[in-house]
Amino acid sequence: MKTIFVLVLVIALATSLKSTFRQTPQKLQAELQKSNYGKALLHLVELHSLAGGAVSELVDAIEELDNDLIDGVQLLEFNFQQRTNQHNSLVVQLNQQINDAQIDISRSQDVIENLLIPRREQLENRIANLEEYQEINRKNYDEEVLIREQEHEAFEAQVAELTDATAAVDDALALLQTLSNPSLAQVKKFQNSLKKIEQSIKPRSKMAPFLKALITLASNQNFSDQGIISQIVDALNEFRNAIVDSINDQTLVEANAVEEYEERLAQLDSEFAEFQRQINAVNVDLTATNNKIDQVTEFLNQRVADLKQYEAELQLENDNYADETQIYNDTKNEFIREQQITEQALALVKSVDFSHIQV
């Protein structure tokens, strides 16, 4: 109960002591009568006066309240210092997290833009080049097949011509075996055989000189001279052997061409397979690079979100601390104001005789 009266006293004094400190007790009593707080003060003073005129207990109560206010200020400052330490620690932590997030974001962007994306473009260009090499390879393959077919057709046509020429020579030789006193019809038939041979031999063929010599020898001959017939037979046999040699030579050339053709196709197939192997290997690297881009991008997005969160938390912490600082300052100022009033009240109580005061 004593503490309650003291509190009422202090509150009353807070509004009146500054203007009444040097007033006479009569004026002070009049001022205190104007408020319930003042009446309570006067009543408290009267009770102390009736008890013996001493106000030592009142002085002790005010001093205790003053000490409580001092303790309150100290506790307020201690708690605020704790909050300040917590705030500073949290600010340091959040700033470090913000700095770490900014570093991660910068590094991730650098890795994506200056390493992974150029790497992906390089791999894509490599695949495009290899696919172009494969396309050229298949064109070369088709050209080789076409050229071989044309060469083989030319070979078969040439062999067919030479085979026909061989048959014509054989016919001419068989006919010469029957000539002794040849009739005009037989001579005509032999000449027709020579023309058939001539038609079967191309002008640029190496057989053409033999054929020309044979035709010259056979021209305008009556074939009654066995010596002439023998010379023609020898020429035909030589010509026939040359034809057979030509067929054999061309057959060998064809066989070599086929062997080279098959080797060439095998080489092209091997090159194509190697290109495909490289494409498969680059595709593996490209897939890994794309996955890495996705991973780093996901990490980057997460760190951007983290940065926004940290910045929001820092802003919120700063706002809260600013509000709490304002509350602290206001509360401390109130404590100080009440402490000053309490000290003034204490000085007044110690300096004034309240024994004559009645409510």
mmCIF file of C-alpha atoms in Angstrom:
data_model
loop_
_atom_site.group_PDB
_atom_site.id
_atom_site.type_symbol
_atom_site.label_atom_id
_atom_site.label_comp_id
_atom_site.label_asym_id
_atom_site.label_seq_id
_atom_site.Cartn_x
_atom_site.Cartn_y
_atom_site.Cartn_z
ATOM 1 C CA MET A 1 0.000 0.000 0.000
ATOM 2 C CA LYS A 2 2.858 2.340 0.819
ATOM 3 C CA THR A 3 4.376 1.806 -2.629
ATOM 4 C CA ILE A 4 1.052 2.628 -4.300
ATOM 5 C CA PHE A 5 0.841 5.910 -2.445
ATOM 6 C CA VAL A 6 4.388 6.709 -3.392
ATOM 7 C CA LEU A 7 3.664 5.986 -7.061
ATOM 8 C CA VAL A 8 0.643 8.262 -6.912
ATOM 9 C CA LEU A 9 2.783 10.884 -5.322
ATOM 10 C CA VAL A 10 5.417 10.678 -8.061
ATOM 11 C CA ILE A 11 2.842 10.871 -10.819
ATOM 12 C CA ALA A 12 1.253 13.887 -9.232
ATOM 13 C CA LEU A 13 4.577 15.541 -8.794
ATOM 14 C CA ALA A 14 5.470 14.870 -12.433
ATOM 15 C CA THR A 15 2.917 17.436 -13.491
ATOM 16 C CA SER A 16 3.333 20.008 -10.790
ATOM 17 C CA LEU A 17 6.728 20.050 -9.078
ATOM 18 C CA LYS A 18 8.614 21.988 -11.687
ATOM 19 C CA SER A 19 6.327 24.958 -11.261
ATOM 20 C CA THR A 20 5.763 24.608 -7.511
ATOM 21 C CA PHE A 21 9.163 23.647 -6.174
ATOM 22 C CA ARG A 22 9.759 27.102 -4.749
ATOM 23 C CA GLN A 23 6.130 27.717 -3.799
ATOM 24 C CA THR A 24 5.044 28.050 -0.146
ATOM 25 C CA PRO A 25 3.393 25.044 1.517
ATOM 26 C CA GLN A 26 0.074 26.898 1.316
ATOM 27 C CA LYS A 27 0.353 27.343 -2.426
ATOM 28 C CA LEU A 28 1.598 23.756 -2.816
ATOM 29 C CA GLN A 29 -1.405 22.507 -0.831
ATOM 30 C CA ALA A 30 -3.727 24.532 -3.039
ATOM 31 C CA GLU A 31 -2.129 23.141 -6.195
ATOM 32 C CA LEU A 32 -2.284 19.553 -4.922
ATOM 33 C CA GLN A 33 -5.945 19.959 -4.012
ATOM 34 C CA LYS A 34 -6.710 20.438 -7.707
ATOM 35 C CA SER A 35 -6.065 16.750 -8.607
ATOM 36 C CA ASN A 36 -6.820 13.373 -7.134
ATOM 37 C CA TYR A 37 -3.090 12.616 -7.225
ATOM 38 C CA GLY A 38 -2.448 15.763 -5.169
ATOM 39 C CA LYS A 39 -5.193 14.913 -2.695
ATOM 40 C CA ALA A 40 -3.662 11.440 -2.325
ATOM 41 C CA LEU A 41 -0.311 13.090 -1.676
ATOM 42 C CA LEU A 42 -1.802 15.392 0.922
ATOM 43 C CA HIS A 43 -3.644 12.510 2.506
ATOM 44 C CA LEU A 44 -0.422 10.533 2.685
ATOM 45 C CA VAL A 45 1.372 13.533 4.195
ATOM 46 C CA GLU A 46 -1.448 14.012 6.730
ATOM 47 C CA LEU A 47 -1.266 10.389 7.785
ATOM 48 C CA HIS A 48 2.457 10.701 8.343
ATOM 49 C CA SER A 49 1.905 13.962 10.223
ATOM 50 C CA LEU A 50 -0.747 12.423 12.476
ATOM 51 C CA ALA A 51 1.616 9.512 13.118
ATOM 52 C CA GLY A 52 4.139 11.878 14.625
ATOM 53 C CA GLY A 53 5.071 14.540 12.124
ATOM 54 C CA ALA A 54 8.052 12.623 10.706
ATOM 55 C CA VAL A 55 8.128 11.801 6.988
ATOM 56 C CA SER A 56 11.079 9.403 7.153
ATOM 57 C CA GLU A 57 9.018 6.517 5.883
ATOM 58 C CA LEU A 58 7.821 8.613 2.989
ATOM 59 C CA VAL A 59 11.398 9.571 2.225
ATOM 60 C CA ASP A 60 12.414 5.905 2.327
ATOM 61 C CA ALA A 61 9.579 4.955 -0.010
ATOM 62 C CA ILE A 62 10.500 7.658 -2.527
ATOM 63 C CA GLU A 63 14.154 6.668 -2.332
ATOM 64 C CA GLU A 64 13.143 3.038 -2.937
ATOM 65 C CA LEU A 65 11.121 4.094 -5.957
ATOM 66 C CA ASP A 66 14.057 6.128 -7.212
ATOM 67 C CA ASN A 67 16.289 3.089 -6.854
ATOM 68 C CA ASP A 68 13.690 0.984 -8.713
ATOM 69 C CA LEU A 69 13.697 3.498 -11.556
ATOM 70 C CA ILE A 70 17.494 3.404 -11.683
ATOM 71 C CA ASP A 71 17.376 -0.410 -11.746
ATOM 72 C CA GLY A 72 14.704 -0.240 -14.463
ATOM 73 C CA VAL A 73 16.894 1.969 -16.609
ATOM 74 C CA GLN A 74 19.855 -0.365 -16.145
ATOM 75 C CA LEU A 75 17.730 -3.412 -16.974
ATOM 76 C CA LEU A 76 16.339 -1.618 -20.030
ATOM 77 C CA GLU A 77 19.846 -0.730 -21.192
ATOM 78 C CA PHE A 78 21.077 -4.285 -20.558
ATOM 79 C CA ASN A 79 18.209 -5.820 -22.483
ATOM 80 C CA PHE A 80 18.659 -3.352 -25.327
ATOM 81 C CA GLN A 81 22.385 -4.033 -25.413
ATOM 82 C CA GLN A 82 21.584 -7.747 -25.671
ATOM 83 C CA ARG A 83 19.159 -6.988 -28.481
ATOM 84 C CA THR A 84 21.773 -4.774 -30.138
ATOM 85 C CA ASN A 85 24.330 -7.561 -29.945
ATOM 86 C CA GLN A 86 21.791 -9.960 -31.400
ATOM 87 C CA HIS A 87 20.954 -7.450 -34.127
ATOM 88 C CA ASN A 88 24.596 -6.844 -35.018
ATOM 89 C CA SER A 89 25.297 -10.577 -35.106
ATOM 90 C CA LEU A 90 22.282 -11.207 -37.322
ATOM 91 C CA VAL A 91 23.230 -8.318 -39.615
ATOM 92 C CA VAL A 92 26.763 -9.693 -39.960
ATOM 93 C CA GLN A 93 25.365 -13.159 -40.675
ATOM 94 C CA LEU A 94 22.852 -11.896 -43.220
ATOM 95 C CA ASN A 95 25.450 -9.679 -44.914
ATOM 96 C CA GLN A 96 27.770 -12.672 -45.140
ATOM 97 C CA GLN A 97 24.974 -14.773 -46.596
ATOM 98 C CA ILE A 98 24.172 -12.011 -49.062
ATOM 99 C CA ASN A 99 27.840 -11.754 -50.025
ATOM 100 C CA ASP A 100 28.113 -15.536 -50.435
ATOM 101 C CA ALA A 101 24.961 -15.601 -52.562
ATOM 102 C CA GLN A 102 26.260 -12.761 -54.745
ATOM 103 C CA ILE A 103 29.553 -14.615 -55.223
ATOM 104 C CA ASP A 104 27.727 -17.837 -56.117
ATOM 105 C CA ILE A 105 25.492 -15.961 -58.549
ATOM 106 C CA SER A 106 28.457 -14.241 -60.205
ATOM 107 C CA ARG A 107 30.435 -17.468 -60.472
ATOM 108 C CA SER A 108 27.451 -19.419 -61.787
ATOM 109 C CA GLN A 109 26.729 -16.797 -64.422
ATOM 110 C CA ASP A 110 30.395 -16.787 -65.413
ATOM 111 C CA VAL A 111 30.480 -20.598 -65.668
ATOM 112 C CA ILE A 112 27.314 -20.664 -67.772
ATOM 113 C CA GLU A 113 28.130 -17.748 -70.062
ATOM 114 C CA ASN A 114 31.890 -18.166 -70.484
ATOM 115 C CA LEU A 115 32.386 -21.909 -70.131
ATOM 116 C CA LEU A 116 29.337 -24.123 -70.541
ATOM 117 C CA ILE A 117 27.489 -22.299 -73.330
ATOM 118 C CA PRO A 118 30.659 -21.878 -75.478
ATOM 119 C CA ARG A 119 31.426 -25.538 -74.786
ATOM 120 C CA ARG A 120 27.943 -26.536 -75.929
ATOM 121 C CA GLU A 121 28.255 -24.449 -79.093
ATOM 122 C CA GLN A 122 31.646 -26.008 -79.784
ATOM 123 C CA LEU A 123 30.215 -29.515 -79.413
ATOM 124 C CA GLU A 124 27.189 -28.705 -81.572
ATOM 125 C CA ASN A 125 29.484 -27.321 -84.293
ATOM 126 C CA ARG A 126 31.647 -30.433 -84.029
ATOM 127 C CA ILE A 127 28.605 -32.663 -84.523
ATOM 128 C CA ALA A 128 27.456 -30.548 -87.480
ATOM 129 C CA ASN A 129 30.913 -30.875 -89.083
ATOM 130 C CA LEU A 130 30.995 -34.635 -88.540
ATOM 131 C CA GLU A 131 27.517 -35.002 -90.031
ATOM 132 C CA GLU A 132 28.705 -32.955 -93.013
ATOM 133 C CA TYR A 133 31.701 -35.287 -93.349
ATOM 134 C CA GLN A 134 29.308 -38.235 -93.291
ATOM 135 C CA GLU A 135 27.202 -36.651 -96.019
ATOM 136 C CA ILE A 136 30.294 -36.085 -98.189
ATOM 137 C CA ASN A 137 31.380 -39.653 -97.427
ATOM 138 C CA ARG A 138 28.059 -41.063 -98.670
ATOM 139 C CA LYS A 139 28.233 -38.915 -101.797
ATOM 140 C CA ASN A 140 31.716 -40.256 -102.495
ATOM 141 C CA TYR A 141 30.419 -43.759 -101.842
ATOM 142 C CA ASP A 142 27.585 -43.329 -104.335
ATOM 143 C CA GLU A 143 29.978 -41.833 -106.883
ATOM 144 C CA GLU A 144 32.324 -44.787 -106.497
ATOM 145 C CA VAL A 145 29.432 -47.192 -107.027
ATOM 146 C CA LEU A 146 28.242 -45.288 -110.100
ATOM 147 C CA ILE A 147 31.735 -45.073 -111.626
ATOM 148 C CA ARG A 148 32.317 -48.782 -111.001
ATOM 149 C CA GLU A 149 29.051 -49.671 -112.668
ATOM 150 C CA GLN A 150 29.942 -47.539 -115.671
ATOM 151 C CA GLU A 151 33.439 -49.010 -115.873
ATOM 152 C CA HIS A 152 32.074 -52.536 -115.582
ATOM 153 C CA GLU A 153 29.526 -51.875 -118.304
ATOM 154 C CA ALA A 154 32.300 -50.506 -120.527
ATOM 155 C CA PHE A 155 34.415 -53.566 -119.748
ATOM 156 C CA GLU A 156 31.625 -55.967 -120.597
ATOM 157 C CA ALA A 157 30.914 -54.074 -123.837
ATOM 158 C CA GLN A 158 34.595 -54.143 -124.780
ATOM 159 C CA VAL A 159 34.928 -57.846 -124.002
ATOM 160 C CA ALA A 160 31.777 -58.521 -126.007
ATOM 161 C CA GLU A 161 33.254 -56.660 -128.983
ATOM 162 C CA LEU A 162 36.523 -58.511 -128.694
ATOM 163 C CA THR A 163 34.717 -61.816 -128.321
ATOM 164 C CA ASP A 164 32.732 -61.056 -131.472
ATOM 165 C CA ALA A 165 35.970 -60.149 -133.238
ATOM 166 C CA THR A 166 37.488 -63.454 -132.117
ATOM 167 C CA ALA A 167 34.517 -65.317 -133.509
ATOM 168 C CA ALA A 168 34.844 -63.427 -136.799
ATOM 169 C CA VAL A 169 38.535 -64.280 -136.999
ATOM 170 C CA ASP A 170 37.725 -67.919 -136.322
ATOM 171 C CA ASP A 171 35.154 -67.800 -139.141
ATOM 172 C CA ALA A 172 37.714 -66.247 -141.491
ATOM 173 C CA LEU A 173 40.317 -68.887 -140.582
ATOM 174 C CA ALA A 174 37.804 -71.664 -141.119
ATOM 175 C CA LEU A 175 36.917 -70.210 -144.469
ATOM 176 C CA LEU A 176 40.559 -69.940 -145.545
ATOM 177 C CA GLN A 177 41.013 -73.637 -144.799
ATOM 178 C CA THR A 178 38.517 -74.377 -147.580
ATOM 179 C CA LEU A 179 40.026 -72.087 -150.161
ATOM 180 C CA SER A 180 42.049 -73.664 -152.962
ATOM 181 C CA ASN A 181 40.546 -72.273 -156.109
ATOM 182 C CA PRO A 182 38.060 -69.944 -154.403
ATOM 183 C CA SER A 183 34.983 -68.826 -156.216
ATOM 184 C CA LEU A 184 33.977 -65.204 -156.336
ATOM 185 C CA ALA A 185 31.305 -65.918 -153.744
ATOM 186 C CA GLN A 186 33.861 -67.398 -151.342
ATOM 187 C CA VAL A 187 36.168 -64.430 -151.806
ATOM 188 C CA LYS A 188 33.239 -62.100 -151.198
ATOM 189 C CA LYS A 189 32.318 -64.027 -148.042
ATOM 190 C CA PHE A 190 35.897 -63.767 -146.761
ATOM 191 C CA GLN A 191 35.941 -60.030 -147.386
ATOM 192 C CA ASN A 192 32.642 -59.713 -145.547
ATOM 193 C CA SER A 193 34.248 -61.497 -142.592
ATOM 194 C CA LEU A 194 37.056 -58.950 -142.598
ATOM 195 C CA LYS A 195 34.529 -56.104 -142.658
ATOM 196 C CA LYS A 196 32.748 -57.725 -139.724
ATOM 197 C CA ILE A 197 36.023 -57.843 -137.833
ATOM 198 C CA GLU A 198 36.698 -54.218 -138.735
ATOM 199 C CA GLN A 199 33.299 -53.158 -137.453
ATOM 200 C CA SER A 200 33.865 -54.929 -134.165
ATOM 201 C CA ILE A 201 37.151 -53.131 -133.521
ATOM 202 C CA LYS A 202 37.075 -49.480 -132.438
ATOM 203 C CA PRO A 203 39.383 -47.142 -134.411
ATOM 204 C CA ARG A 204 41.398 -46.287 -131.296
ATOM 205 C CA SER A 205 41.865 -49.918 -130.280
ATOM 206 C CA LYS A 206 45.364 -51.333 -130.327
ATOM 207 C CA MET A 207 43.981 -54.035 -132.660
ATOM 208 C CA ALA A 208 43.280 -51.493 -135.381
ATOM 209 C CA PRO A 209 46.838 -51.571 -136.891
ATOM 210 C CA PHE A 210 46.694 -55.380 -137.201
ATOM 211 C CA LEU A 211 43.324 -55.223 -138.824
ATOM 212 C CA LYS A 212 44.435 -52.501 -141.244
ATOM 213 C CA ALA A 213 47.489 -54.558 -142.288
ATOM 214 C CA LEU A 214 45.287 -57.651 -142.727
ATOM 215 C CA ILE A 215 42.773 -55.807 -144.897
ATOM 216 C CA THR A 216 45.589 -54.360 -147.019
ATOM 217 C CA LEU A 217 47.048 -57.826 -147.494
ATOM 218 C CA ALA A 218 43.727 -59.366 -148.386
ATOM 219 C CA SER A 219 42.614 -56.626 -150.739
ATOM 220 C CA ASN A 220 42.622 -57.458 -154.449
ATOM 221 C CA GLN A 221 43.942 -61.020 -153.869
ATOM 222 C CA ASN A 222 42.583 -63.946 -155.864
ATOM 223 C CA PHE A 223 43.606 -66.405 -153.129
ATOM 224 C CA SER A 224 44.908 -68.877 -155.731
ATOM 225 C CA ASP A 225 48.397 -68.431 -154.393
ATOM 226 C CA GLN A 226 48.774 -70.625 -151.324
ATOM 227 C CA GLY A 227 51.624 -68.438 -150.148
ATOM 228 C CA ILE A 228 49.298 -65.472 -149.910
ATOM 229 C CA ILE A 229 46.714 -67.558 -148.095
ATOM 230 C CA SER A 230 49.408 -68.718 -145.664
ATOM 231 C CA GLN A 231 50.408 -65.101 -144.998
ATOM 232 C CA ILE A 232 46.767 -64.166 -144.372
ATOM 233 C CA VAL A 233 46.325 -67.131 -142.028
ATOM 234 C CA ASP A 234 49.421 -66.105 -140.110
ATOM 235 C CA ALA A 235 48.119 -62.520 -139.896
ATOM 236 C CA LEU A 236 44.710 -63.717 -138.695
ATOM 237 C CA ASN A 237 46.242 -65.960 -136.044
ATOM 238 C CA GLU A 238 48.446 -63.101 -134.866
ATOM 239 C CA PHE A 239 45.424 -60.836 -134.800
ATOM 240 C CA ARG A 240 43.398 -63.440 -132.925
ATOM 241 C CA ASN A 241 46.166 -63.829 -130.331
ATOM 242 C CA ALA A 242 46.285 -60.068 -129.914
ATOM 243 C CA ILE A 243 42.518 -60.039 -129.332
ATOM 244 C CA VAL A 244 42.790 -62.804 -126.731
ATOM 245 C CA ASP A 245 45.660 -60.958 -125.039
ATOM 246 C CA SER A 246 43.567 -57.812 -125.004
ATOM 247 C CA ILE A 247 40.650 -59.694 -123.413
ATOM 248 C CA ASN A 248 42.984 -61.135 -120.793
ATOM 249 C CA ASP A 249 44.558 -57.735 -120.121
ATOM 250 C CA GLN A 250 41.197 -56.046 -119.731
ATOM 251 C CA THR A 251 39.940 -58.883 -117.545
ATOM 252 C CA LEU A 252 42.954 -58.406 -115.280
ATOM 253 C CA VAL A 253 42.420 -54.645 -115.248
ATOM 254 C CA GLU A 254 38.788 -55.255 -114.364
ATOM 255 C CA ALA A 255 39.734 -57.608 -111.540
ATOM 256 C CA ASN A 256 42.184 -55.022 -110.150
ATOM 257 C CA ALA A 257 39.552 -52.313 -110.509
ATOM 258 C CA VAL A 258 37.046 -54.459 -108.598
ATOM 259 C CA GLU A 259 39.593 -55.071 -105.844
ATOM 260 C CA GLU A 260 40.416 -51.366 -105.588
ATOM 261 C CA TYR A 261 36.697 -50.563 -105.672
ATOM 262 C CA GLU A 262 35.929 -52.930 -102.804
ATOM 263 C CA GLU A 263 38.868 -51.532 -100.814
ATOM 264 C CA ARG A 264 37.664 -48.009 -101.500
ATOM 265 C CA LEU A 265 34.132 -48.829 -100.351
ATOM 266 C CA ALA A 266 35.510 -50.518 -97.243
ATOM 267 C CA GLN A 267 37.599 -47.425 -96.546
ATOM 268 C CA LEU A 268 34.565 -45.146 -96.986
ATOM 269 C CA ASP A 269 32.475 -47.379 -94.711
ATOM 270 C CA SER A 270 35.258 -47.315 -92.137
ATOM 271 C CA GLU A 271 35.464 -43.526 -92.314
ATOM 272 C CA PHE A 272 31.689 -43.261 -91.996
ATOM 273 C CA ALA A 273 31.725 -45.538 -88.942
ATOM 274 C CA GLU A 274 34.535 -43.473 -87.398
ATOM 275 C CA PHE A 275 32.561 -40.281 -87.966
ATOM 276 C CA GLN A 276 29.558 -41.916 -86.297
ATOM 277 C CA ARG A 277 31.708 -43.068 -83.375
ATOM 278 C CA GLN A 278 32.950 -39.505 -82.906
ATOM 279 C CA ILE A 279 29.390 -38.156 -83.163
ATOM 280 C CA ASN A 280 28.257 -40.607 -80.468
ATOM 281 C CA ALA A 281 31.163 -39.585 -78.224
ATOM 282 C CA VAL A 282 30.491 -35.869 -78.747
ATOM 283 C CA ASN A 283 26.785 -36.450 -78.069
ATOM 284 C CA VAL A 284 27.700 -37.982 -74.716
ATOM 285 C CA ASP A 285 29.779 -34.902 -73.921
ATOM 286 C CA LEU A 286 26.994 -32.635 -75.187
ATOM 287 C CA THR A 287 24.416 -34.384 -73.003
ATOM 288 C CA ALA A 288 26.704 -34.027 -69.991
ATOM 289 C CA THR A 289 27.250 -30.339 -70.807
ATOM 290 C CA ASN A 290 23.502 -29.705 -71.123
ATOM 291 C CA ASN A 291 22.911 -31.485 -67.822
ATOM 292 C CA LYS A 292 25.621 -29.349 -66.236
ATOM 293 C CA ILE A 293 24.001 -26.208 -67.624
ATOM 294 C CA ASP A 294 20.673 -27.310 -66.124
ATOM 295 C CA GLN A 295 22.310 -28.032 -62.773
ATOM 296 C CA VAL A 296 24.193 -24.734 -62.617
ATOM 297 C CA THR A 297 21.093 -22.847 -63.801
ATOM 298 C CA GLU A 298 19.012 -24.501 -61.084
ATOM 299 C CA PHE A 299 21.688 -23.615 -58.521
ATOM 300 C CA LEU A 300 21.818 -20.057 -59.887
ATOM 301 C CA ASN A 301 18.050 -19.653 -59.600
ATOM 302 C CA GLN A 302 18.148 -21.002 -56.050
ATOM 303 C CA ARG A 303 20.910 -18.579 -55.065
ATOM 304 C CA VAL A 304 18.994 -15.677 -56.636
ATOM 305 C CA ALA A 305 15.979 -16.681 -54.530
ATOM 306 C CA ASP A 306 18.242 -16.994 -51.481
ATOM 307 C CA LEU A 307 19.669 -13.517 -52.115
ATOM 308 C CA LYS A 308 16.183 -12.003 -52.273
ATOM 309 C CA GLN A 309 15.253 -13.795 -49.061
ATOM 310 C CA TYR A 310 18.403 -12.654 -47.241
ATOM 311 C CA GLU A 311 17.901 -9.059 -48.401
ATOM 312 C CA ALA A 312 14.265 -9.164 -47.266
ATOM 313 C CA GLU A 313 15.287 -10.617 -43.893
ATOM 314 C CA LEU A 314 17.965 -7.936 -43.511
ATOM 315 C CA GLN A 315 15.497 -5.184 -44.356
ATOM 316 C CA LEU A 316 12.971 -6.620 -41.918
ATOM 317 C CA GLU A 317 15.601 -6.918 -39.191
ATOM 318 C CA ASN A 318 16.738 -3.345 -39.737
ATOM 319 C CA ASP A 319 13.149 -2.094 -39.664
ATOM 320 C CA ASN A 320 12.384 -4.054 -36.503
ATOM 321 C CA TYR A 321 15.561 -2.869 -34.838
ATOM 322 C CA ALA A 322 14.781 0.719 -35.777
ATOM 323 C CA ASP A 323 11.318 0.361 -34.210
ATOM 324 C CA GLU A 324 12.767 -1.291 -31.114
ATOM 325 C CA THR A 325 15.412 1.438 -30.894
ATOM 326 C CA GLN A 326 12.683 4.051 -30.977
ATOM 327 C CA ILE A 327 10.754 2.198 -28.255
ATOM 328 C CA TYR A 328 13.953 1.898 -26.224
ATOM 329 C CA ASN A 329 14.731 5.604 -26.524
ATOM 330 C CA ASP A 330 11.170 6.583 -25.655
ATOM 331 C CA THR A 331 11.078 4.206 -22.693
ATOM 332 C CA LYS A 332 14.476 5.312 -21.446
ATOM 333 C CA ASN A 333 13.514 8.945 -21.726
ATOM 334 C CA GLU A 334 10.362 8.208 -19.754
ATOM 335 C CA PHE A 335 12.361 6.422 -17.094
ATOM 336 C CA ILE A 336 14.782 9.349 -16.876
ATOM 337 C CA ARG A 337 11.941 11.835 -16.689
ATOM 338 C CA GLU A 338 10.266 9.863 -13.897
ATOM 339 C CA GLN A 339 13.603 9.510 -12.107
ATOM 340 C CA GLN A 340 14.176 13.271 -12.246
ATOM 341 C CA ILE A 341 10.681 13.924 -10.905
ATOM 342 C CA THR A 342 11.221 11.352 -8.184
ATOM 343 C CA GLU A 343 14.470 13.025 -7.143
ATOM 344 C CA GLN A 344 12.761 16.434 -7.092
ATOM 345 C CA ALA A 345 9.952 14.987 -5.019
ATOM 346 C CA LEU A 346 12.457 13.496 -2.632
ATOM 347 C CA ALA A 347 14.216 16.819 -2.253
ATOM 348 C CA LEU A 348 10.900 18.552 -1.625
ATOM 349 C CA VAL A 349 9.800 16.055 1.002
ATOM 350 C CA LYS A 350 13.106 16.425 2.824
ATOM 351 C CA SER A 351 12.941 20.197 2.818
ATOM 352 C CA VAL A 352 9.302 20.947 3.822
ATOM 353 C CA ASP A 353 7.482 20.475 7.192
ATOM 354 C CA PHE A 354 4.118 18.849 6.549
ATOM 355 C CA SER A 355 2.963 18.691 10.181
ATOM 356 C CA HIS A 356 0.435 21.486 9.730
ATOM 357 C CA ILE A 357 -1.061 20.135 6.498
ATOM 358 C CA GLN A 358 -4.617 18.788 6.648
ATOM 359 C CA VAL A 359 -6.720 17.337 3.870
#
